[in-house]
């Protein structure tokens, strides 16, 4: 007991020493605040995404004949149920709403879409025992891709079907088409080229992207289908007509064009049904309906009700008694067709065979009851396997399913099982729908509310006046944090995330108690408007698709506006002084500021070369010179590109070094200075060797193995460098002999090489020696610059040599922006007090740059444009998936390069003005070390405000995703956009924290160094 | 007083000509070639009008200055009162500055996102329109000291300020229509920005007119 106490005391002592060595006084308060804000935001987004992102795992197993109880087929030589039909024609008419095919002769004033398709009603009347019509109910999302997946697998595809091929739409689960192929059926597909995506290797497909075109696909099908039918060598024909869907999108259902399209369909169905023989089954269906405006995607009645029609001269069904048509779920098609065509029911199916088309011959062995039992076996196996894998079925429902299952197994006779099996299948389907197809609205709302409240609380923490500290209500925030996380944790243990409603209420109470309606310190209307403008773009699909171009435009506009404002004020004052020769009174500063502005705009404009195209930008041509890997380029471009990449590499290595040398930060022989000089060059050499090897199309095995290690070395260098810099972030150098007092007159623009350290205890000191210190004016920014140059090299190697110049351009734009604002601030500020205050315009510009940075380095917010090559830089394909995932994440986290050095936007680069600052103007960043409290306050303010900006944008993205959750493009545009934003926000939050921590470390190291140094000089 | 009538004629003319251009673009269904022609026509008419107006007013002033102490009661008055020597050199300087302003506007438009090579003619015509409304007008009106006229505190009667900023704002707003995927003919470059600029001009002239009527009321 005693020893444990001793050990604990020791640990405590160690931690205190470490803490006080590492960080400055009160550092933990600022860190706590930023960390709590971060954590609460992450929790809110997590709650939201639990409700919004529907996920489903796919199981790649395929059904085999041996999976089923084939007691009835033993006498017959087939795999499973004997097929009823040799051939099948599946006519899929996209967006064929149910009421389009109903013929009502008593209807007066028929609308354009009514009574145009007559053939179905005619066939039902003339051949009631050979045809059946059903109301076909689609499961949301009623988008064509998801519906086709559902129609072929029998399952409920959701947004994130976690499958092998994440970025493509290929189906990896077992499906009807694969089963038919495996049983040697010849399939012909006609129509929409989506089928090419779903099942690669097809015939007669036509591009379907242009929604305005009503006829190309349909006429293309009609050109081939009749011949194909007459041709005898097929088993299955699939034809997917798009005219009605395109007509709906373009004109809506109540329209002359729709009427003519429907009549065309009527003729097609008439012809096809006339051509088929007894051994052929014709199935006509729609994949979803359409709203009154012709769109689809949601779950309204008009969108989910479509048509299912069976016809075959070989059918012999019992006569229907009722006049009404029953409803059938879309997932029921797959088991029905599988049973009718004699193939095993696909593994992931959740549907139930449609009894009305199965009950036609009870005398043969293997009838409806056997088919139903096989259906039950398949679903039961699938659910068991899924539950074992994911364990996400609710306990109560699962146990009920198990009891139904056992009662089915108990009954021996086929007849008695029917009701139990039907109950089982219905319950299974509704359980899966609950999990996979329905948004959890209450969770979404709770998440949104929590997020909104946290943002308001963050806004409240921003100080309203100079005297208010940003951590003034820290203890209440800590209490808030503890309560919220307690409930969040409990909700996990109890598996009921709705408990977080209490979290919401607690946050709201906090707001009520602490709300202060006054505006934060130094707020700025234009910044607010710009942020609102950018964040509201997420509500329009055009603006999300064009986000890359819109953001660069707003960035340029904002910077120009700031500059114009500055110039306008200056001109006004000069004009007021009646100085007509306004042009000559332009000082060198103004000219430099103008140059800076023009360079920033020019860089931003040039960076558009590196933008990547996304699918919806159909005018866009991805620059193949930039985005193709080196060995994919034609030979003549290899050299040009390699040398461009080399030049950018050299720039990013040598410019920081040159700059730091001029500032005097790279003098001396400390380990960190050696690192700063050597590590980047080392990494650069490794990277250029790696890229040179990449250009060779096929390299021998042993060299390939070495090539993989080159990036790994670069990563190692980065980590070691960062650790050592954190350990010793001092980049100042005192001349050994302090005999001479050197006065300097540094150039106005560049920080001084020499810094005279003024003794504040002059009166008490005996010696009049003032030491010469190199690099004090940039002592806070130098470590950050070196940190960034260390991080930029792995970033450059991961994003690849094509985009490397884009990365360098982005960093250069960041530097120019910092210089731009530095010119403005050091000019506007009249004393140290204003200099040390935070500024909204520069933080907003960094925010804009960091968002743009994602696009400017060749990324887009869609999954198909993910650069998978990034995951293999330095990864040889073995071992855990963690490494490539981290690499991939790092590859899209380019804004790190803008976010980590956020502190640089404050007072860097320090510019000396010949103004009435007194000597304080010459201290540069040393000002921050002298005024630690103000420095910490402002740095934390900047970090919190920056977090607020990014979080607000993501919040609006969440709201937009929620409101537009049943929009046609939600899974294509809005949901991926939300995911990328949320992941980017997570990385940004961590980067802000890391950058802030690092800056505090530098400040405290400088503080203790100065203190120690002063002690020494005073003492001597 | 003659001056006020003159100034109001100025604004009424601009209201008329910009409405006319907008309507003619609309009638031709935003056909791109016709619209470009209309914009070119508008810019040229603007410049010619300004030159004529300047001649007319300076003639009127010089003939009236011979007697009384003239009070214009409006903003531009104090600049008119200077003697305007029509040196040939200053005319060349004006032309030179005008051409520079068009070139700079074109460069700015390209920097802000217009294509460098594609649609060059359209961009040039558009830049000419914006430059003539925002830069050339004050240049003609005030000569080479135009900057001084514009760089004062914001004043609703200062027509150069009001017109210039409204036109620029209209042009900027117009760009937000371009990314939308509505496939309309008026989304083709440079129509949205040009129409925005014309609408801005219209609004500015109306505002200036209302402002001068309001001032008159106050006087009365
Ligand atoms: Zn569809
Ligand atoms: Zn559609």
mmCIF file of C-alpha atoms in Angstrom, chain A residues 549-814:
data_model
loop_
_atom_site.group_PDB
_atom_site.id
_atom_site.type_symbol
_atom_site.label_atom_id
_atom_site.label_comp_id
_atom_site.label_asym_id
_atom_site.label_seq_id
_atom_site.Cartn_x
_atom_site.Cartn_y
_atom_site.Cartn_z
ATOM 1 C CA UNK A 549 -14.978 26.804 -58.823
ATOM 2 C CA UNK A 550 -17.396 28.683 -56.573
ATOM 3 C CA UNK A 551 -15.006 28.637 -53.626
ATOM 4 C CA UNK A 552 -12.076 29.960 -55.609
ATOM 5 C CA UNK A 553 -14.300 32.704 -56.983
ATOM 6 C CA UNK A 554 -15.454 33.725 -53.521
ATOM 7 C CA UNK A 555 -11.892 33.557 -52.218
ATOM 8 C CA UNK A 556 -10.694 35.882 -54.962
ATOM 9 C CA UNK A 557 -13.671 38.209 -54.425
ATOM 10 C CA UNK A 558 -13.124 38.364 -50.694
ATOM 11 C CA UNK A 559 -9.428 39.100 -50.942
ATOM 12 C CA UNK A 560 -10.065 41.759 -53.594
ATOM 13 C CA UNK A 561 -12.721 43.335 -51.423
ATOM 14 C CA UNK A 562 -10.380 43.504 -48.449
ATOM 15 C CA UNK A 563 -7.643 45.053 -50.585
ATOM 16 C CA UNK A 564 -10.024 47.522 -52.233
ATOM 17 C CA UNK A 565 -11.273 48.551 -48.833
ATOM 18 C CA UNK A 566 -7.711 49.247 -47.693
ATOM 19 C CA UNK A 567 -6.813 51.169 -50.847
ATOM 20 C CA UNK A 568 -10.066 53.098 -50.807
ATOM 21 C CA UNK A 569 -9.476 54.272 -47.256
ATOM 22 C CA UNK A 570 -5.940 55.311 -48.112
ATOM 23 C CA UNK A 571 -7.003 57.193 -51.228
ATOM 24 C CA UNK A 572 -9.748 58.910 -49.267
ATOM 25 C CA UNK A 573 -7.321 60.231 -46.686
ATOM 26 C CA UNK A 574 -4.946 61.373 -49.368
ATOM 27 C CA UNK A 575 -7.656 63.002 -51.417
ATOM 28 C CA UNK A 576 -8.961 64.740 -48.323
ATOM 29 C CA UNK A 577 -5.586 66.321 -47.864
ATOM 30 C CA UNK A 578 -6.218 67.927 -51.257
ATOM 31 C CA UNK A 579 -3.231 66.153 -52.624
ATOM 32 C CA UNK A 580 -4.068 65.992 -56.289
ATOM 33 C CA UNK A 581 -0.965 64.125 -57.121
ATOM 34 C CA UNK A 582 -2.461 61.061 -55.508
ATOM 35 C CA UNK A 583 -0.564 58.717 -57.697
ATOM 36 C CA UNK A 584 2.852 59.795 -56.548
ATOM 37 C CA UNK A 585 1.953 59.558 -52.922
ATOM 38 C CA UNK A 586 1.662 55.825 -53.237
ATOM 39 C CA UNK A 587 4.301 54.431 -51.003
ATOM 40 C CA UNK A 588 6.362 51.330 -51.598
ATOM 41 C CA UNK A 589 4.094 49.502 -49.183
ATOM 42 C CA UNK A 590 0.986 50.087 -51.179
ATOM 43 C CA UNK A 591 2.702 48.934 -54.308
ATOM 44 C CA UNK A 592 3.873 45.761 -52.573
ATOM 45 C CA UNK A 593 0.396 45.179 -51.218
ATOM 46 C CA UNK A 594 -1.010 45.500 -54.722
ATOM 47 C CA UNK A 595 1.571 43.068 -56.060
ATOM 48 C CA UNK A 596 0.711 40.675 -53.281
ATOM 49 C CA UNK A 597 -2.969 40.855 -54.116
ATOM 50 C CA UNK A 598 -2.379 40.278 -57.809
ATOM 51 C CA UNK A 599 -0.087 37.334 -57.085
ATOM 52 C CA UNK A 600 -2.655 35.737 -54.793
ATOM 53 C CA UNK A 601 -5.370 36.057 -57.417
ATOM 54 C CA UNK A 602 -3.041 34.799 -60.103
ATOM 55 C CA UNK A 603 -2.037 31.752 -58.057
ATOM 56 C CA UNK A 604 -5.647 30.943 -57.268
ATOM 57 C CA UNK A 605 -6.574 31.245 -60.910
ATOM 58 C CA UNK A 606 -3.675 29.077 -62.010
ATOM 59 C CA UNK A 607 -4.488 26.413 -59.502
ATOM 60 C CA UNK A 608 -7.581 25.564 -61.500
ATOM 61 C CA UNK A 609 -5.334 23.435 -63.669
ATOM 62 C CA UNK A 610 -5.163 20.931 -60.848
ATOM 63 C CA UNK A 611 -8.890 20.570 -60.312
ATOM 64 C CA UNK A 612 -10.257 17.130 -60.927
ATOM 65 C CA UNK A 613 -13.478 16.575 -62.821
ATOM 66 C CA UNK A 614 -16.430 14.852 -61.289
ATOM 67 C CA UNK A 615 -19.084 12.921 -63.107
ATOM 68 C CA UNK A 616 -21.717 15.648 -63.024
ATOM 69 C CA UNK A 617 -19.348 18.175 -64.609
ATOM 70 C CA UNK A 618 -19.934 16.882 -68.053
ATOM 71 C CA UNK A 619 -18.217 19.770 -69.855
ATOM 72 C CA UNK A 620 -15.041 19.146 -67.906
ATOM 73 C CA UNK A 621 -12.018 17.291 -69.151
ATOM 74 C CA UNK A 622 -9.735 16.072 -66.407
ATOM 75 C CA UNK A 623 -6.293 17.242 -67.280
ATOM 76 C CA UNK A 624 -4.666 14.011 -68.166
ATOM 77 C CA UNK A 625 -1.266 15.534 -67.773
ATOM 78 C CA UNK A 626 -1.832 16.100 -64.097
ATOM 79 C CA UNK A 627 -3.988 13.293 -62.848
ATOM 80 C CA UNK A 628 -2.556 10.273 -64.577
ATOM 81 C CA UNK A 629 0.320 8.480 -62.921
ATOM 82 C CA UNK A 630 3.727 8.959 -64.441
ATOM 83 C CA UNK A 631 4.029 5.649 -66.197
ATOM 84 C CA UNK A 632 0.606 6.103 -67.731
ATOM 85 C CA UNK A 633 1.685 9.163 -69.656
ATOM 86 C CA UNK A 634 2.984 9.058 -73.177
ATOM 87 C CA UNK A 635 6.756 8.953 -73.245
ATOM 88 C CA UNK A 636 7.282 12.445 -74.582
ATOM 89 C CA UNK A 637 5.661 14.010 -71.525
ATOM 90 C CA UNK A 638 7.637 12.049 -68.967
ATOM 91 C CA UNK A 639 10.591 14.383 -68.829
ATOM 92 C CA UNK A 640 8.531 17.553 -68.752
ATOM 93 C CA UNK A 641 6.405 16.344 -65.932
ATOM 94 C CA UNK A 642 9.243 14.874 -63.953
ATOM 95 C CA UNK A 643 11.157 18.089 -64.121
ATOM 96 C CA UNK A 644 8.144 20.164 -63.171
ATOM 97 C CA UNK A 645 7.668 17.976 -60.148
ATOM 98 C CA UNK A 646 11.355 18.211 -59.306
ATOM 99 C CA UNK A 647 11.231 21.981 -59.506
ATOM 100 C CA UNK A 648 8.292 22.066 -57.107
ATOM 101 C CA UNK A 649 10.146 19.715 -54.778
ATOM 102 C CA UNK A 650 13.215 21.923 -54.847
ATOM 103 C CA UNK A 651 11.022 24.961 -54.165
ATOM 104 C CA UNK A 652 9.450 23.455 -51.097
ATOM 105 C CA UNK A 653 12.800 22.368 -49.745
ATOM 106 C CA UNK A 654 14.954 25.363 -50.407
ATOM 107 C CA UNK A 655 12.681 28.359 -50.061
ATOM 108 C CA UNK A 656 11.901 27.824 -46.375
ATOM 109 C CA UNK A 657 15.581 27.238 -45.714
ATOM 110 C CA UNK A 658 16.661 30.345 -47.559
ATOM 111 C CA UNK A 659 14.051 32.382 -45.770
ATOM 112 C CA UNK A 660 14.983 31.073 -42.352
ATOM 113 C CA UNK A 661 18.627 31.667 -43.009
ATOM 114 C CA UNK A 662 17.924 35.277 -43.836
ATOM 115 C CA UNK A 663 15.992 35.554 -40.610
ATOM 116 C CA UNK A 664 18.904 34.167 -38.690
ATOM 117 C CA UNK A 665 17.066 31.129 -37.386
ATOM 118 C CA UNK A 666 19.392 28.514 -38.786
ATOM 119 C CA UNK A 667 22.576 29.408 -37.003
ATOM 120 C CA UNK A 668 24.213 27.125 -34.554
ATOM 121 C CA UNK A 669 24.684 23.434 -34.155
ATOM 122 C CA UNK A 670 21.779 22.322 -32.027
ATOM 123 C CA UNK A 671 20.166 19.115 -33.095
ATOM 124 C CA UNK A 672 16.966 20.782 -34.229
ATOM 125 C CA UNK A 673 18.837 23.202 -36.439
ATOM 126 C CA UNK A 674 20.737 20.336 -38.020
ATOM 127 C CA UNK A 675 17.424 18.591 -38.629
ATOM 128 C CA UNK A 676 15.941 21.700 -40.181
ATOM 129 C CA UNK A 677 18.837 21.926 -42.586
ATOM 130 C CA UNK A 678 19.287 18.284 -43.498
ATOM 131 C CA UNK A 679 16.024 16.418 -43.190
ATOM 132 C CA UNK A 680 14.134 18.174 -45.958
ATOM 133 C CA UNK A 681 17.012 17.658 -48.391
ATOM 134 C CA UNK A 682 17.214 14.002 -47.443
ATOM 135 C CA UNK A 683 13.492 13.515 -47.952
ATOM 136 C CA UNK A 684 13.682 15.381 -51.229
ATOM 137 C CA UNK A 685 16.348 13.042 -52.551
ATOM 138 C CA UNK A 686 14.344 9.991 -51.540
ATOM 139 C CA UNK A 687 11.221 11.365 -53.169
ATOM 140 C CA UNK A 688 12.899 12.215 -56.451
ATOM 141 C CA UNK A 689 14.397 8.739 -56.589
ATOM 142 C CA UNK A 690 10.971 7.243 -55.892
ATOM 143 C CA UNK A 691 9.360 9.242 -58.647
ATOM 144 C CA UNK A 692 12.096 8.364 -61.082
ATOM 145 C CA UNK A 693 11.437 4.702 -60.376
ATOM 146 C CA UNK A 694 7.698 5.247 -60.864
ATOM 147 C CA UNK A 695 8.181 6.377 -64.415
ATOM 148 C CA UNK A 696 9.484 3.010 -65.463
ATOM 149 C CA UNK A 697 6.517 0.859 -66.512
ATOM 150 C CA UNK A 698 7.732 -2.381 -65.082
ATOM 151 C CA UNK A 699 10.579 -2.617 -62.692
ATOM 152 C CA UNK A 700 12.310 -5.810 -61.639
ATOM 153 C CA UNK A 701 11.149 -7.324 -58.381
ATOM 154 C CA UNK A 702 14.049 -6.466 -56.111
ATOM 155 C CA UNK A 703 14.093 -2.843 -57.197
ATOM 156 C CA UNK A 704 10.350 -2.684 -56.636
ATOM 157 C CA UNK A 705 10.885 -3.820 -53.083
ATOM 158 C CA UNK A 706 13.389 -1.046 -52.531
ATOM 159 C CA UNK A 707 11.032 1.452 -54.152
ATOM 160 C CA UNK A 708 8.394 0.725 -51.528
ATOM 161 C CA UNK A 709 10.802 1.555 -48.740
ATOM 162 C CA UNK A 710 11.664 5.004 -50.078
ATOM 163 C CA UNK A 711 8.375 6.638 -49.019
ATOM 164 C CA UNK A 712 8.523 4.742 -45.757
ATOM 165 C CA UNK A 713 11.841 6.404 -45.034
ATOM 166 C CA UNK A 714 10.285 9.768 -45.833
ATOM 167 C CA UNK A 715 7.523 9.117 -43.290
ATOM 168 C CA UNK A 716 10.088 8.062 -40.716
ATOM 169 C CA UNK A 717 12.097 11.214 -41.294
ATOM 170 C CA UNK A 718 8.990 13.276 -40.787
ATOM 171 C CA UNK A 719 8.103 11.612 -37.498
ATOM 172 C CA UNK A 720 11.615 11.807 -36.070
ATOM 173 C CA UNK A 721 11.922 15.416 -37.184
ATOM 174 C CA UNK A 722 8.638 16.390 -35.579
ATOM 175 C CA UNK A 723 9.525 14.697 -32.319
ATOM 176 C CA UNK A 724 12.909 16.378 -32.117
ATOM 177 C CA UNK A 725 11.497 19.782 -32.928
ATOM 178 C CA UNK A 726 8.858 19.378 -30.274
ATOM 179 C CA UNK A 727 11.566 18.492 -27.853
ATOM 180 C CA UNK A 728 13.635 21.535 -28.710
ATOM 181 C CA UNK A 729 11.765 24.230 -30.604
ATOM 182 C CA UNK A 730 14.325 26.959 -30.086
ATOM 183 C CA UNK A 731 15.696 28.373 -33.282
ATOM 184 C CA UNK A 732 17.611 31.257 -31.786
ATOM 185 C CA UNK A 733 21.312 31.569 -31.465
ATOM 186 C CA UNK A 734 23.355 33.677 -29.144
ATOM 187 C CA UNK A 735 26.771 34.755 -30.299
ATOM 188 C CA UNK A 736 29.279 33.204 -27.938
ATOM 189 C CA UNK A 737 31.132 36.389 -27.149
ATOM 190 C CA UNK A 738 28.846 39.214 -26.213
ATOM 191 C CA UNK A 739 31.552 41.826 -26.202
ATOM 192 C CA UNK A 740 30.270 43.818 -29.092
ATOM 193 C CA UNK A 741 27.009 45.591 -29.097
ATOM 194 C CA UNK A 742 25.975 45.639 -32.658
ATOM 195 C CA UNK A 743 23.518 48.172 -33.839
ATOM 196 C CA UNK A 744 21.722 47.266 -36.922
ATOM 197 C CA UNK A 745 19.545 48.905 -39.392
ATOM 198 C CA UNK A 746 17.710 46.084 -40.956
ATOM 199 C CA UNK A 747 15.797 46.460 -44.162
ATOM 200 C CA UNK A 748 12.183 47.405 -43.672
ATOM 201 C CA UNK A 749 10.638 44.404 -45.155
ATOM 202 C CA UNK A 750 12.630 41.453 -43.978
ATOM 203 C CA UNK A 751 12.958 40.813 -40.276
ATOM 204 C CA UNK A 752 16.204 41.818 -38.842
ATOM 205 C CA UNK A 753 19.114 39.511 -38.727
ATOM 206 C CA UNK A 754 20.350 40.893 -35.499
ATOM 207 C CA UNK A 755 18.234 41.602 -32.525
ATOM 208 C CA UNK A 756 19.363 43.668 -29.682
ATOM 209 C CA UNK A 757 18.087 42.216 -26.479
ATOM 210 C CA UNK A 758 17.208 45.154 -24.329
ATOM 211 C CA UNK A 759 17.829 44.675 -20.712
ATOM 212 C CA UNK A 760 14.877 45.637 -18.592
ATOM 213 C CA UNK A 761 16.949 45.782 -15.464
ATOM 214 C CA UNK A 762 19.367 48.238 -16.855
ATOM 215 C CA UNK A 763 19.625 50.311 -13.754
ATOM 216 C CA UNK A 764 20.560 47.308 -11.697
ATOM 217 C CA UNK A 765 22.965 45.702 -14.042
ATOM 218 C CA UNK A 766 26.635 46.167 -13.668
ATOM 219 C CA UNK A 767 27.769 45.051 -17.075
ATOM 220 C CA UNK A 768 26.731 46.980 -20.081
ATOM 221 C CA UNK A 769 27.083 44.099 -22.391
ATOM 222 C CA UNK A 770 24.069 43.415 -24.574
ATOM 223 C CA UNK A 771 24.201 40.064 -26.242
ATOM 224 C CA UNK A 772 23.592 39.497 -29.885
ATOM 225 C CA UNK A 773 20.849 37.057 -30.617
ATOM 226 C CA UNK A 774 20.090 35.735 -34.040
ATOM 227 C CA UNK A 775 16.555 35.027 -35.128
ATOM 228 C CA UNK A 776 14.553 36.348 -32.216
ATOM 229 C CA UNK A 777 12.169 38.322 -34.380
ATOM 230 C CA UNK A 778 10.903 35.161 -36.034
ATOM 231 C CA UNK A 779 11.470 32.838 -33.137
ATOM 232 C CA UNK A 780 7.836 31.783 -32.885
ATOM 233 C CA UNK A 781 7.179 31.250 -36.552
ATOM 234 C CA UNK A 782 10.422 29.524 -37.489
ATOM 235 C CA UNK A 783 9.556 26.212 -35.790
ATOM 236 C CA UNK A 784 6.136 26.299 -37.464
ATOM 237 C CA UNK A 785 7.729 26.910 -40.849
ATOM 238 C CA UNK A 786 10.062 23.983 -40.312
ATOM 239 C CA UNK A 787 7.202 21.810 -39.103
ATOM 240 C CA UNK A 788 5.267 22.543 -42.248
ATOM 241 C CA UNK A 789 8.220 21.911 -44.489
ATOM 242 C CA UNK A 790 8.694 18.546 -42.767
ATOM 243 C CA UNK A 791 5.039 17.595 -43.167
ATOM 244 C CA UNK A 792 4.773 18.825 -46.729
ATOM 245 C CA UNK A 793 7.197 16.267 -48.060
ATOM 246 C CA UNK A 794 5.218 13.145 -47.146
ATOM 247 C CA UNK A 795 2.134 14.968 -48.385
ATOM 248 C CA UNK A 796 3.827 15.602 -51.698
ATOM 249 C CA UNK A 797 4.907 12.011 -52.114
ATOM 250 C CA UNK A 798 1.458 10.657 -51.202
ATOM 251 C CA UNK A 799 -0.467 12.875 -53.581
ATOM 252 C CA UNK A 800 1.862 11.933 -56.380
ATOM 253 C CA UNK A 801 4.154 13.785 -58.695
ATOM 254 C CA UNK A 802 1.439 15.049 -61.008
ATOM 255 C CA UNK A 803 -0.325 17.053 -58.364
ATOM 256 C CA UNK A 804 2.843 18.015 -56.457
ATOM 257 C CA UNK A 805 3.097 21.405 -58.183
ATOM 258 C CA UNK A 806 -0.497 22.009 -57.130
ATOM 259 C CA UNK A 807 0.392 21.340 -53.509
ATOM 260 C CA UNK A 808 3.329 23.718 -53.716
ATOM 261 C CA UNK A 809 1.146 26.333 -55.383
ATOM 262 C CA UNK A 810 -1.348 26.039 -52.552
ATOM 263 C CA UNK A 811 1.338 26.505 -49.928
ATOM 264 C CA UNK A 812 2.732 29.438 -51.841
ATOM 265 C CA UNK A 813 -0.730 31.004 -51.940
ATOM 266 C CA UNK A 814 -0.916 30.553 -48.176
#
